[in-house]
Amino acid sequence: MINQATKSQNQLPLPPGNLGLPVIGETISFLSDPDFATKRQNKFGNIFKTNIFGSPTIMMIGAEANRFVFSSENQNFTIKWPESVSVLLGTASLATQIGSIHQKRRKLLSQAFQPRALANYLPSMVEITNSYLHKWTNLGQLTWYPELRKYTFDVACKLLVGTDATNDHHFAELFEEWCLGLFTLPIRLPWTKFGKALKCRDQLLAKIEKIILQRQQQPISEQDALGLLLNAKDEDGNSLSIEELKDQILTLLFAGHETLTSALSSFCLLLAQNPEILAAARKEQQQISCTGALTSEHLQQMTYLDQILKEVLRVIPPVGGGFRSVIQTCEFNGYCIPEGWSVLYQIGKTHQDETIYKDAKSFDPQRFGIDRAEDKSKPFSYATFGGGMRECIGKEFAKLEMKIFAALLLRGYEWELVAGQNLDLAMIPTPQPRDGLKVIFHSID
Ligand code: HEM
C-alpha cells in the first residue's frame, strides 16, 4: 500500500536533466568528461537527473543536499555503489554492507582508528616516510605519483595488516590493475578493464588469505585492523569467516592507500605551484623546534599545516561523491526522488560553492584560519570524508599520514616540477596528474 506522503511525493516533478541513451545513459560522458557535473549544474542547477552505470540517477550538489543524504541513511537511502565497484569490493566489505551488520562491523573496525591505535602507528609512519624520502633523494629526478602509491601501500600493509609489502611488488601491481576496473561498465570479458580487475581480485584475495592464515599461527595481537578482526566474534560467538575477512582486508588496503596517494600528490603539486604558501609552511616548520623524532605534540603545533591540508582536500577531494540507492520515495527542494533510483551526492562541486568559499577556485589555506573559518558558515559544506553513519572510517588515519608526510617533506626537502609535463588531472577512480607528477627532488643542505 502506498502511503499518503509517498503518493503526494510521486506527484512532484522529477529534477530537470537528460537520461541519455538507452542502457548506457550518460555513462561514457560521466567517465570521460571532467566537466560532466559542471556543465549540467550550469544548465539545470544544483539538482539534476542523469543515467549512469545502468541506473537513473539524481545528482545533488551543496551543503543542504549533503545534510539530506547523510541524515536519512537507512530511511530514504542505502549505500549502492555502481556494480563494477560493489562486485570488485565484495559483498562482505564494510563499504557495501548495510543495516545492522554494517553497524556491527563498523563498530568493530573503528577500534583500529581510535586515538590510542593512531598513537601507536606514528613511529612506523615516520620510519617508512623517512626511508622513502631518502630513496627519492638518491633518485634525484622521479615520477612521483607511482612512488607515492608504493609509499602509501607500504604504510597500509604495515599498519593495517602487519605485513611488509616492500618485498612483494606484485601485490601492489595487482591493486593497480584492480583499481582500473572500478567505475567501469561491468562487462565480464577477459580483455575489458572490469574483466582484468576481476582476475586481479581473485589473486589479491588469495594473497590476503595467505596473510590471514599466517597471522592465525601467530600469538593474538590487536595491534592492527587484521588483529581486531581475527579476534572478533559475531553475535553467536563465532569468529568472522575467512571469506568475510578477505573482503574486509581488501577494502581497507584499497581505501587506505588509493585516496591517500591522490591527496599527497595533490599536496606536492599545489605547494609547488604556490611558492608563497610553501614558504609560509616551511617557516612554520622552522618555528617548531624538534630535536629527535617527530611526535604527536610536534604535529599538534602545526596549525597552518592543518589549514593547508584541509585546503588541498577541498580543492582536489580524492573522493568526488557518494552513491546511494533510494529505498523510499522522498522529496528534496520540491522534486520527487523516486524509489529505485540512485542518488550521487557531490563533494567536489559542493566545495566550489562561492556563497561558502570566497574565490572558491583559488588555493587559499587562510580560508580555514579561525578568523575566517569559511566552512563553519554552513554545516556539511566541507564533505571530503563524507558524513553521517557512512563517514570515512579512516579519516584520522589519513589526516595523520598526510601530516607526517608533509611535515617531514617540508623540513628536509625541496622539489621542482619538471617543465613540459601534463599536469591536468585524470579523475577516475581518484584524481591524479596525467603524466604522473615528474619532479626534481633533493634534500635541503
Ligand atoms: C568511506 C574519503 C582515507 C576507509 C569514505 C567516504 C569518503 C571517504 C568520502 C564515504 C563514501 C560514501 O559516503 O559513500 C576518504 C578520503 C581519504 C580516505 C578523502 C583520504 C584522504 C581512508 C583510509 C581508510 C579509509 C586511510 C582506511 C584505512 C574507508 C572505509 C569507508 C570509507 C572502509 C567505508 C565506510 C562505511 O561505509 O561505513 N572515505 N577516505 N578511507 N573510507 Fe575513506
Short mmCIF file of C-alpha atoms and ligand atoms in Angstrom, two decimals:
data_model
loop_
_atom_site.label_atom_id
_atom_site.label_comp_id
_atom_site.label_asym_id
_atom_site.label_seq_id
_atom_site.Cartn_x
_atom_site.Cartn_y
_atom_site.Cartn_z
CA MET A 1 0.00 0.00 0.00
CA ILE A 2 1.36 3.43 -0.94
CA ASN A 3 1.09 5.87 1.97
CA GLN A 4 -0.26 9.42 1.55
CA ALA A 5 3.18 11.07 1.76
CA THR A 6 4.63 8.84 -0.96
CA LYS A 7 1.56 9.44 -3.11
CA SER A 8 1.92 13.22 -2.96
CA GLN A 9 5.69 13.00 -3.45
CA ASN A 10 5.10 10.93 -6.58
CA GLN A 11 3.09 13.85 -7.97
CA LEU A 12 6.04 16.21 -7.69
CA PRO A 13 8.16 16.78 -10.81
CA LEU A 14 11.41 14.91 -11.35
CA PRO A 15 14.53 17.10 -11.35
CA PRO A 16 15.49 18.51 -14.78
CA GLY A 17 18.18 16.76 -16.87
CA ASN A 18 18.66 14.07 -19.51
CA LEU A 19 18.63 10.32 -19.21
CA GLY A 20 20.77 9.92 -22.35
CA LEU A 21 20.91 6.79 -24.50
CA PRO A 22 19.07 3.56 -23.67
CA VAL A 23 21.01 1.30 -21.24
CA ILE A 24 24.33 3.22 -21.16
CA GLY A 25 22.60 6.55 -20.49
CA GLU A 26 25.28 9.22 -20.00
CA THR A 27 27.92 6.87 -18.53
CA ILE A 28 30.51 7.50 -21.24
CA SER A 29 30.41 11.30 -20.75
CA PHE A 30 30.43 10.84 -16.96
CA LEU A 31 33.62 8.79 -17.22
CA SER A 32 35.40 10.81 -19.87
CA ASP A 33 34.38 14.44 -19.29
CA PRO A 34 35.90 16.06 -16.18
CA ASP A 35 33.32 18.86 -16.54
CA PHE A 36 30.32 16.50 -16.64
CA ALA A 37 28.78 17.83 -13.42
CA THR A 38 29.74 21.49 -14.05
CA LYS A 39 28.07 21.57 -17.47
CA ARG A 40 24.85 20.11 -16.10
CA GLN A 41 24.92 22.28 -12.99
CA ASN A 42 25.20 25.36 -15.25
CA LYS A 43 22.25 24.20 -17.30
CA PHE A 44 19.94 22.65 -14.70
CA GLY A 45 21.05 23.90 -11.27
CA ASN A 46 22.15 22.01 -8.14
CA ILE A 47 19.91 19.02 -8.60
CA PHE A 48 19.52 17.18 -11.89
CA LYS A 49 18.80 13.76 -13.27
CA THR A 50 21.03 11.61 -15.45
CA ASN A 51 21.52 7.92 -16.12
CA ILE A 52 24.86 6.36 -15.23
CA PHE A 53 26.14 2.84 -14.62
CA GLY A 54 22.79 1.39 -15.69
CA SER A 55 20.69 3.35 -13.20
CA PRO A 56 18.62 6.55 -13.42
CA THR A 57 20.50 8.81 -11.02
CA ILE A 58 19.86 12.15 -9.33
CA MET A 59 22.96 14.24 -8.74
CA MET A 60 22.76 16.58 -5.77
CA ILE A 61 25.16 19.43 -5.12
CA GLY A 62 25.57 21.53 -1.99
CA ALA A 63 25.58 21.52 1.80
CA GLU A 64 21.78 21.02 2.14
CA ALA A 65 21.87 18.05 -0.21
CA ASN A 66 24.71 16.51 1.81
CA ARG A 67 22.78 17.02 5.03
CA PHE A 68 19.69 15.42 3.48
CA VAL A 69 21.60 12.34 2.26
CA PHE A 70 23.74 11.87 5.39
CA SER A 71 20.83 12.23 7.79
CA SER A 72 18.44 9.83 6.09
CA GLU A 73 20.68 6.80 5.62
CA ASN A 74 18.61 3.58 6.03
CA GLN A 75 15.43 5.69 5.94
CA ASN A 76 15.34 7.12 2.41
CA PHE A 77 18.73 5.90 1.21
CA THR A 78 21.08 2.99 1.46
CA ILE A 79 24.58 2.57 0.07
CA LYS A 80 24.72 1.38 -3.53
CA TRP A 81 27.96 1.63 -5.44
CA PRO A 82 27.88 1.10 -9.21
CA GLU A 83 28.01 -2.64 -9.98
CA SER A 84 31.68 -2.58 -11.04
CA VAL A 85 32.65 -1.16 -7.63
CA SER A 86 30.44 -3.36 -5.48
CA VAL A 87 31.49 -6.57 -7.26
CA LEU A 88 35.17 -5.70 -7.01
CA LEU A 89 34.87 -4.79 -3.31
CA GLY A 90 32.80 -7.87 -2.48
CA THR A 91 29.61 -8.40 -0.50
CA ALA A 92 31.38 -8.64 2.87
CA SER A 93 33.19 -5.29 2.58
CA LEU A 94 32.32 -2.58 5.11
CA ALA A 95 31.74 -0.25 2.17
CA THR A 96 28.99 -2.48 0.74
CA GLN A 97 27.43 -3.94 3.90
CA ILE A 98 24.13 -2.42 5.01
CA GLY A 99 21.83 -2.23 8.05
CA SER A 100 22.75 -3.86 11.36
CA ILE A 101 25.66 -5.92 10.01
CA HIS A 102 27.24 -2.70 8.71
CA GLN A 103 26.82 -1.06 12.10
CA LYS A 104 28.36 -4.01 13.96
CA ARG A 105 31.36 -4.29 11.65
CA ARG A 106 31.88 -0.54 11.71
CA LYS A 107 31.95 -0.53 15.49
CA LEU A 108 34.50 -3.31 15.45
CA LEU A 109 36.76 -1.84 12.79
CA SER A 110 36.66 1.67 14.21
CA GLN A 111 38.82 0.40 17.11
CA ALA A 112 41.74 0.30 14.68
CA PHE A 113 41.33 4.07 14.16
CA GLN A 114 40.90 5.24 17.78
CA PRO A 115 43.40 7.82 19.15
CA ARG A 116 45.32 5.13 21.07
CA ALA A 117 45.75 3.00 17.96
CA LEU A 118 46.81 6.04 15.93
CA ALA A 119 49.42 6.99 18.53
CA ASN A 120 50.90 3.51 18.10
CA TYR A 121 51.04 3.93 14.32
CA LEU A 122 53.02 7.18 14.45
CA PRO A 123 56.58 5.79 14.85
CA SER A 124 56.13 3.34 11.96
CA MET A 125 54.63 6.05 9.73
CA VAL A 126 57.63 8.30 10.47
CA GLU A 127 60.08 5.49 9.78
CA ILE A 128 58.53 4.47 6.46
CA THR A 129 58.20 8.13 5.37
CA ASN A 130 61.87 8.82 6.11
CA SER A 131 63.01 5.77 4.19
CA TYR A 132 61.06 6.90 1.10
CA LEU A 133 62.34 10.47 1.39
CA HIS A 134 65.91 9.10 1.38
CA LYS A 135 65.15 6.89 -1.58
CA TRP A 136 63.75 9.84 -3.58
CA THR A 137 66.79 11.98 -2.71
CA ASN A 138 69.00 9.27 -4.18
CA LEU A 139 66.88 9.14 -7.32
CA GLY A 140 67.20 12.93 -7.86
CA GLN A 141 64.54 13.02 -10.56
CA LEU A 142 61.41 10.90 -10.37
CA THR A 143 57.82 10.39 -11.40
CA TRP A 144 56.28 10.92 -8.02
CA TYR A 145 52.72 9.57 -8.25
CA PRO A 146 53.69 5.89 -8.66
CA GLU A 147 56.29 6.30 -5.91
CA LEU A 148 53.72 7.87 -3.59
CA ARG A 149 51.50 4.90 -4.32
CA LYS A 150 54.20 2.46 -3.23
CA TYR A 151 54.73 4.52 -0.09
CA THR A 152 51.06 4.66 0.96
CA PHE A 153 50.68 0.96 0.16
CA ASP A 154 53.66 0.09 2.38
CA VAL A 155 52.17 2.11 5.23
CA ALA A 156 48.75 0.48 4.79
CA CYS A 157 50.20 -3.05 4.69
CA LYS A 158 52.37 -2.49 7.72
CA LEU A 159 49.78 -0.75 9.89
CA LEU A 160 46.53 -2.37 8.85
CA VAL A 161 47.60 -5.99 8.35
CA GLY A 162 51.10 -6.12 9.82
CA THR A 163 52.94 -7.19 6.66
CA ASP A 164 55.93 -5.79 4.83
CA ALA A 165 54.92 -5.00 1.25
CA THR A 166 58.34 -3.80 0.09
CA ASN A 167 59.38 -7.30 -0.98
CA ASP A 168 56.17 -8.09 -2.86
CA HIS A 169 55.85 -5.68 -5.81
CA HIS A 170 53.32 -7.98 -7.44
CA PHE A 171 50.84 -7.29 -4.61
CA ALA A 172 50.90 -3.52 -5.31
CA GLU A 173 50.71 -4.09 -9.09
CA LEU A 174 47.64 -6.28 -8.68
CA PHE A 175 45.94 -3.46 -6.76
CA GLU A 176 46.72 -1.02 -9.55
CA GLU A 177 45.07 -3.14 -12.20
CA TRP A 178 42.18 -3.95 -9.85
CA CYS A 179 41.63 -0.17 -9.32
CA LEU A 180 41.36 0.40 -13.07
CA GLY A 181 38.22 -1.75 -13.10
CA LEU A 182 36.38 0.43 -10.55
CA PHE A 183 33.78 2.75 -12.12
CA THR A 184 33.73 0.95 -15.47
CA LEU A 185 30.92 -0.81 -17.30
CA PRO A 186 30.73 -4.26 -15.67
CA ILE A 187 31.38 -6.30 -18.81
CA ARG A 188 32.86 -9.65 -17.76
CA LEU A 189 35.21 -10.32 -20.66
CA PRO A 190 38.91 -11.11 -20.27
CA TRP A 191 40.05 -8.01 -22.19
CA THR A 192 37.81 -5.39 -20.54
CA LYS A 193 39.13 -3.34 -17.61
CA PHE A 194 36.45 -4.92 -15.44
CA GLY A 195 37.30 -8.45 -16.58
CA LYS A 196 41.00 -7.90 -15.85
CA ALA A 197 40.19 -6.37 -12.46
CA LEU A 198 38.05 -9.40 -11.55
CA LYS A 199 41.03 -11.65 -12.24
CA CYS A 200 43.19 -9.43 -10.04
CA ARG A 201 40.56 -9.61 -7.29
CA ASP A 202 40.94 -13.41 -7.18
CA GLN A 203 44.71 -13.11 -6.98
CA LEU A 204 44.53 -10.39 -4.33
CA LEU A 205 42.15 -12.47 -2.22
CA ALA A 206 44.50 -15.45 -2.49
CA LYS A 207 47.37 -13.31 -1.20
CA ILE A 208 45.23 -11.87 1.58
CA GLU A 209 44.15 -15.38 2.59
CA LYS A 210 47.81 -16.32 2.94
CA ILE A 211 48.41 -13.29 5.19
CA ILE A 212 45.39 -14.25 7.31
CA LEU A 213 46.47 -17.88 7.67
CA GLN A 214 49.98 -16.81 8.68
CA ARG A 215 48.56 -14.45 11.28
CA GLN A 216 46.35 -17.18 12.70
CA GLN A 217 49.52 -19.13 13.53
CA GLN A 218 50.96 -16.20 15.49
CA PRO A 219 50.15 -15.08 19.05
CA ILE A 220 46.97 -12.98 19.34
CA SER A 221 47.61 -9.25 18.88
CA GLU A 222 45.09 -6.46 18.47
CA GLN A 223 47.71 -4.02 17.23
CA ASP A 224 46.16 -3.60 13.79
CA ALA A 225 42.86 -3.96 11.94
CA LEU A 226 43.55 -7.56 10.98
CA GLY A 227 44.30 -8.49 14.61
CA LEU A 228 41.00 -6.97 15.71
CA LEU A 229 39.05 -8.77 13.01
CA LEU A 230 40.73 -12.10 13.77
CA ASN A 231 39.75 -11.87 17.43
CA ALA A 232 36.23 -10.62 16.78
CA LYS A 233 33.18 -12.77 17.42
CA ASP A 234 29.74 -12.33 15.88
CA GLU A 235 26.53 -12.26 17.95
CA ASP A 236 26.51 -16.07 18.16
CA GLY A 237 30.08 -16.14 19.42
CA ASN A 238 31.52 -17.29 16.08
CA SER A 239 34.69 -15.86 14.56
CA LEU A 240 34.35 -13.98 11.27
CA SER A 241 34.63 -16.32 8.30
CA ILE A 242 37.77 -16.27 6.17
CA GLU A 243 35.59 -15.13 3.24
CA GLU A 244 34.41 -12.05 5.16
CA LEU A 245 37.89 -11.30 6.49
CA LYS A 246 39.28 -11.33 2.95
CA ASP A 247 36.75 -8.76 1.68
CA GLN A 248 37.23 -6.51 4.71
CA ILE A 249 41.01 -6.52 4.39
CA LEU A 250 40.84 -5.92 0.63
CA THR A 251 38.68 -2.84 1.26
CA LEU A 252 40.92 -1.46 3.99
CA LEU A 253 44.09 -1.90 1.95
CA PHE A 254 42.46 -0.29 -1.07
CA ALA A 255 40.79 2.60 0.80
CA GLY A 256 43.90 3.01 2.93
CA HIS A 257 46.19 3.81 0.02
CA GLU A 258 44.33 4.87 -3.15
CA THR A 259 42.76 8.04 -1.68
CA LEU A 260 45.90 8.96 0.23
CA THR A 261 48.09 8.70 -2.85
CA SER A 262 45.82 11.17 -4.60
CA ALA A 263 45.81 13.51 -1.57
CA LEU A 264 49.60 13.50 -1.19
CA SER A 265 50.24 14.02 -4.87
CA SER A 266 47.81 16.99 -4.82
CA PHE A 267 49.66 18.43 -1.82
CA CYS A 268 53.02 18.19 -3.64
CA LEU A 269 51.55 19.68 -6.82
CA LEU A 270 49.68 22.57 -5.17
CA LEU A 271 52.62 23.62 -3.00
CA ALA A 272 54.99 23.55 -5.98
CA GLN A 273 52.52 25.81 -7.79
CA ASN A 274 52.11 28.19 -4.82
CA PRO A 275 55.61 29.21 -3.66
CA GLU A 276 54.38 31.79 -1.13
CA ILE A 277 52.30 29.21 0.68
CA LEU A 278 55.19 26.75 0.52
CA ALA A 279 57.50 29.37 2.10
CA ALA A 280 54.98 30.07 4.88
CA ALA A 281 54.61 26.34 5.50
CA ARG A 282 58.39 25.95 5.81
CA LYS A 283 58.53 28.91 8.18
CA GLU A 284 56.04 27.22 10.48
CA GLN A 285 58.18 24.08 10.50
CA GLN A 286 61.29 26.10 11.38
CA GLN A 287 59.47 27.68 14.31
CA ILE A 288 58.62 24.30 15.80
CA SER A 289 61.88 23.09 17.22
CA CYS A 290 62.03 19.37 17.04
CA THR A 291 65.19 17.62 18.00
CA GLY A 292 64.90 13.87 17.72
CA ALA A 293 61.87 12.06 16.31
CA LEU A 294 58.65 13.76 15.30
CA THR A 295 55.98 13.30 17.98
CA SER A 296 52.26 13.94 18.16
CA GLU A 297 53.00 17.02 20.35
CA HIS A 298 55.01 18.50 17.47
CA LEU A 299 52.25 17.68 15.00
CA GLN A 300 49.65 19.41 17.17
CA GLN A 301 51.58 22.67 16.93
CA MET A 302 51.42 22.69 13.11
CA THR A 303 48.15 24.55 12.76
CA TYR A 304 48.99 26.26 9.47
CA LEU A 305 49.86 22.86 8.00
CA ASP A 306 46.40 21.66 9.11
CA GLN A 307 44.85 24.52 7.12
CA ILE A 308 46.95 23.69 4.06
CA LEU A 309 45.98 20.01 4.13
CA LYS A 310 42.33 20.87 4.59
CA GLU A 311 42.51 23.24 1.63
CA VAL A 312 44.26 20.59 -0.54
CA LEU A 313 41.37 18.23 0.22
CA ARG A 314 38.81 20.94 -0.53
CA VAL A 315 40.29 21.89 -3.91
CA ILE A 316 41.05 18.33 -5.08
CA PRO A 317 38.98 15.93 -2.98
CA PRO A 318 40.16 12.34 -3.58
CA VAL A 319 36.58 11.03 -3.48
CA GLY A 320 34.28 13.03 -5.76
CA GLY A 321 31.00 11.93 -4.21
CA GLY A 322 29.00 9.01 -2.90
CA PHE A 323 26.32 6.75 -4.39
CA ARG A 324 23.10 5.79 -2.67
CA SER A 325 20.02 3.84 -3.67
CA VAL A 326 16.62 5.41 -2.93
CA ILE A 327 14.70 2.91 -0.78
CA GLN A 328 11.69 5.17 -0.16
CA THR A 329 10.33 7.88 -2.44
CA CYS A 330 11.06 11.26 -0.89
CA GLU A 331 11.11 14.95 -1.69
CA PHE A 332 14.03 17.33 -1.92
CA ASN A 333 13.73 21.02 -2.88
CA GLY A 334 10.32 20.42 -4.46
CA TYR A 335 11.46 17.49 -6.60
CA CYS A 336 10.46 13.85 -6.42
CA ILE A 337 13.35 11.46 -5.60
CA PRO A 338 11.79 8.16 -6.67
CA GLU A 339 12.28 4.80 -5.01
CA GLY A 340 14.56 2.53 -7.06
CA TRP A 341 16.63 5.42 -8.47
CA SER A 342 20.21 6.21 -7.45
CA VAL A 343 21.47 9.39 -5.85
CA LEU A 344 25.01 10.74 -6.16
CA TYR A 345 25.93 13.39 -3.60
CA GLN A 346 28.71 15.62 -4.86
CA ILE A 347 31.78 16.53 -2.82
CA GLY A 348 33.92 18.36 -5.40
CA LYS A 349 31.11 20.62 -6.61
CA THR A 350 29.95 21.38 -3.05
CA HIS A 351 33.48 22.63 -2.34
CA GLN A 352 33.17 25.11 -5.22
CA ASP A 353 30.15 26.91 -3.75
CA GLU A 354 31.03 30.63 -3.96
CA THR A 355 28.48 31.51 -1.28
CA ILE A 356 30.60 29.49 1.19
CA TYR A 357 34.13 29.68 -0.20
CA LYS A 358 35.31 33.11 -1.31
CA ASP A 359 37.05 32.91 -4.68
CA ALA A 360 36.46 29.15 -4.50
CA LYS A 361 38.82 28.23 -7.33
CA SER A 362 41.89 29.72 -5.66
CA PHE A 363 44.14 27.72 -3.33
CA ASP A 364 43.91 29.71 -0.11
CA PRO A 365 44.61 27.90 3.19
CA GLN A 366 43.82 31.09 5.13
CA ARG A 367 40.13 30.46 4.48
CA PHE A 368 40.33 27.84 7.24
CA GLY A 369 42.01 30.14 9.78
CA ILE A 370 39.99 30.84 12.97
CA ASP A 371 39.17 34.37 11.79
CA ARG A 372 37.56 33.22 8.51
CA ALA A 373 36.61 29.54 9.11
CA GLU A 374 34.57 29.62 5.90
CA ASP A 375 33.36 26.03 6.13
CA LYS A 376 31.76 26.72 9.51
CA SER A 377 29.21 29.11 7.98
CA LYS A 378 27.08 26.16 6.93
CA PRO A 379 27.19 22.55 8.19
CA PHE A 380 28.11 19.90 5.58
CA SER A 381 29.71 22.42 3.19
CA TYR A 382 33.03 20.62 3.70
CA ALA A 383 32.49 16.97 2.87
CA THR A 384 35.88 15.48 1.96
CA PHE A 385 35.27 12.47 4.20
CA GLY A 386 31.52 12.17 3.61
CA GLY A 387 29.25 12.26 6.67
CA GLY A 388 26.66 10.52 8.81
CA MET A 389 26.84 6.82 9.55
CA ARG A 390 29.00 6.14 6.48
CA GLU A 391 31.56 8.84 7.14
CA CYS A 392 35.07 7.70 6.29
CA ILE A 393 36.27 5.32 8.98
CA GLY A 394 39.93 6.02 8.12
CA LYS A 395 39.65 9.83 8.34
CA GLU A 396 42.03 10.26 11.30
CA PHE A 397 44.47 7.70 9.91
CA ALA A 398 44.51 9.65 6.62
CA LYS A 399 44.98 13.01 8.35
CA LEU A 400 47.84 11.64 10.45
CA GLU A 401 49.68 10.12 7.49
CA MET A 402 49.26 13.28 5.41
CA LYS A 403 50.58 15.45 8.21
CA ILE A 404 53.62 13.29 8.94
CA PHE A 405 54.46 13.10 5.25
CA ALA A 406 54.03 16.85 4.75
CA ALA A 407 55.99 17.85 7.87
CA LEU A 408 58.98 15.64 7.10
CA LEU A 409 58.98 16.71 3.46
CA LEU A 410 58.82 20.44 4.32
CA ARG A 411 61.52 20.11 6.97
CA GLY A 412 64.18 18.48 4.88
CA TYR A 413 63.47 18.51 1.15
CA GLU A 414 62.82 20.58 -1.96
CA TRP A 415 61.09 19.62 -5.16
CA GLU A 416 60.54 21.32 -8.52
CA LEU A 417 58.10 20.36 -11.25
CA VAL A 418 59.81 19.19 -14.45
CA ALA A 419 58.83 21.55 -17.28
CA GLY A 420 56.68 20.45 -20.21
CA GLN A 421 54.62 17.77 -18.44
CA ASN A 422 50.83 17.46 -18.48
CA LEU A 423 49.59 18.48 -15.03
CA ASP A 424 45.89 18.04 -15.88
CA LEU A 425 44.18 15.57 -13.60
CA ALA A 426 42.66 12.25 -14.62
CA MET A 427 39.70 11.99 -12.24
CA ILE A 428 38.74 8.31 -12.02
CA PRO A 429 38.99 6.45 -9.69
CA THR A 430 40.78 9.28 -7.79
CA PRO A 431 42.42 12.48 -9.15
CA GLN A 432 45.97 12.02 -10.39
CA PRO A 433 48.26 14.08 -12.67
CA ARG A 434 48.15 12.64 -16.18
CA ASP A 435 51.94 12.46 -16.54
CA GLY A 436 52.44 11.13 -13.02
CA LEU A 437 53.96 14.31 -11.49
CA LYS A 438 57.59 14.45 -12.64
CA VAL A 439 59.85 16.27 -10.18
CA ILE A 440 63.46 17.06 -9.38
CA PHE A 441 63.94 16.14 -5.74
CA HIS A 442 66.74 16.94 -3.33
CA SER A 443 67.43 17.40 0.36
CA ILE A 444 67.91 20.88 1.84
CA ASP A 445 71.59 21.06 2.72
C1 HEM B 1 34.37 5.87 3.30
C2 HEM B 1 37.01 9.63 1.71
C3 HEM B 1 41.05 7.57 3.53
C4 HEM B 1 38.48 3.65 4.69
C5 HEM B 1 34.74 7.09 2.77
C6 HEM B 1 33.83 8.08 2.26
C7 HEM B 1 34.57 9.12 1.79
C8 HEM B 1 35.96 8.81 2.03
C9 HEM B 1 34.05 10.39 1.14
C10 HEM B 1 32.31 7.98 2.28
C11 HEM B 1 31.74 7.45 0.98
C12 HEM B 1 30.21 7.45 0.98
O1 HEM B 1 29.58 8.35 1.52
O2 HEM B 1 29.65 6.53 0.39
C13 HEM B 1 38.34 9.38 2.06
C14 HEM B 1 39.43 10.29 1.79
C15 HEM B 1 40.58 9.72 2.31
C16 HEM B 1 40.18 8.45 2.88
C17 HEM B 1 39.30 11.63 1.09
C18 HEM B 1 41.99 10.21 2.31
C19 HEM B 1 42.38 11.46 2.18
C20 HEM B 1 40.69 6.37 4.05
C21 HEM B 1 41.58 5.47 4.76
C22 HEM B 1 40.86 4.36 5.08
C23 HEM B 1 39.51 4.56 4.58
C24 HEM B 1 43.04 5.79 5.09
C25 HEM B 1 41.26 3.12 5.81
C26 HEM B 1 42.43 2.89 6.31
C27 HEM B 1 37.16 3.90 4.36
C28 HEM B 1 36.10 2.92 4.50
C29 HEM B 1 34.91 3.56 4.11
C30 HEM B 1 35.28 4.92 3.73
C31 HEM B 1 36.25 1.47 4.98
C32 HEM B 1 33.50 2.96 4.11
C33 HEM B 1 32.83 3.33 5.41
C34 HEM B 1 31.40 2.83 5.53
O3 HEM B 1 30.74 2.61 4.50
O4 HEM B 1 30.96 2.67 6.67
N1 HEM B 1 36.04 7.56 2.65
N2 HEM B 1 38.83 8.27 2.69
N3 HEM B 1 39.45 5.79 3.98
N4 HEM B 1 36.64 5.08 3.89
FE1 HEM B 1 37.73 6.72 3.39
#
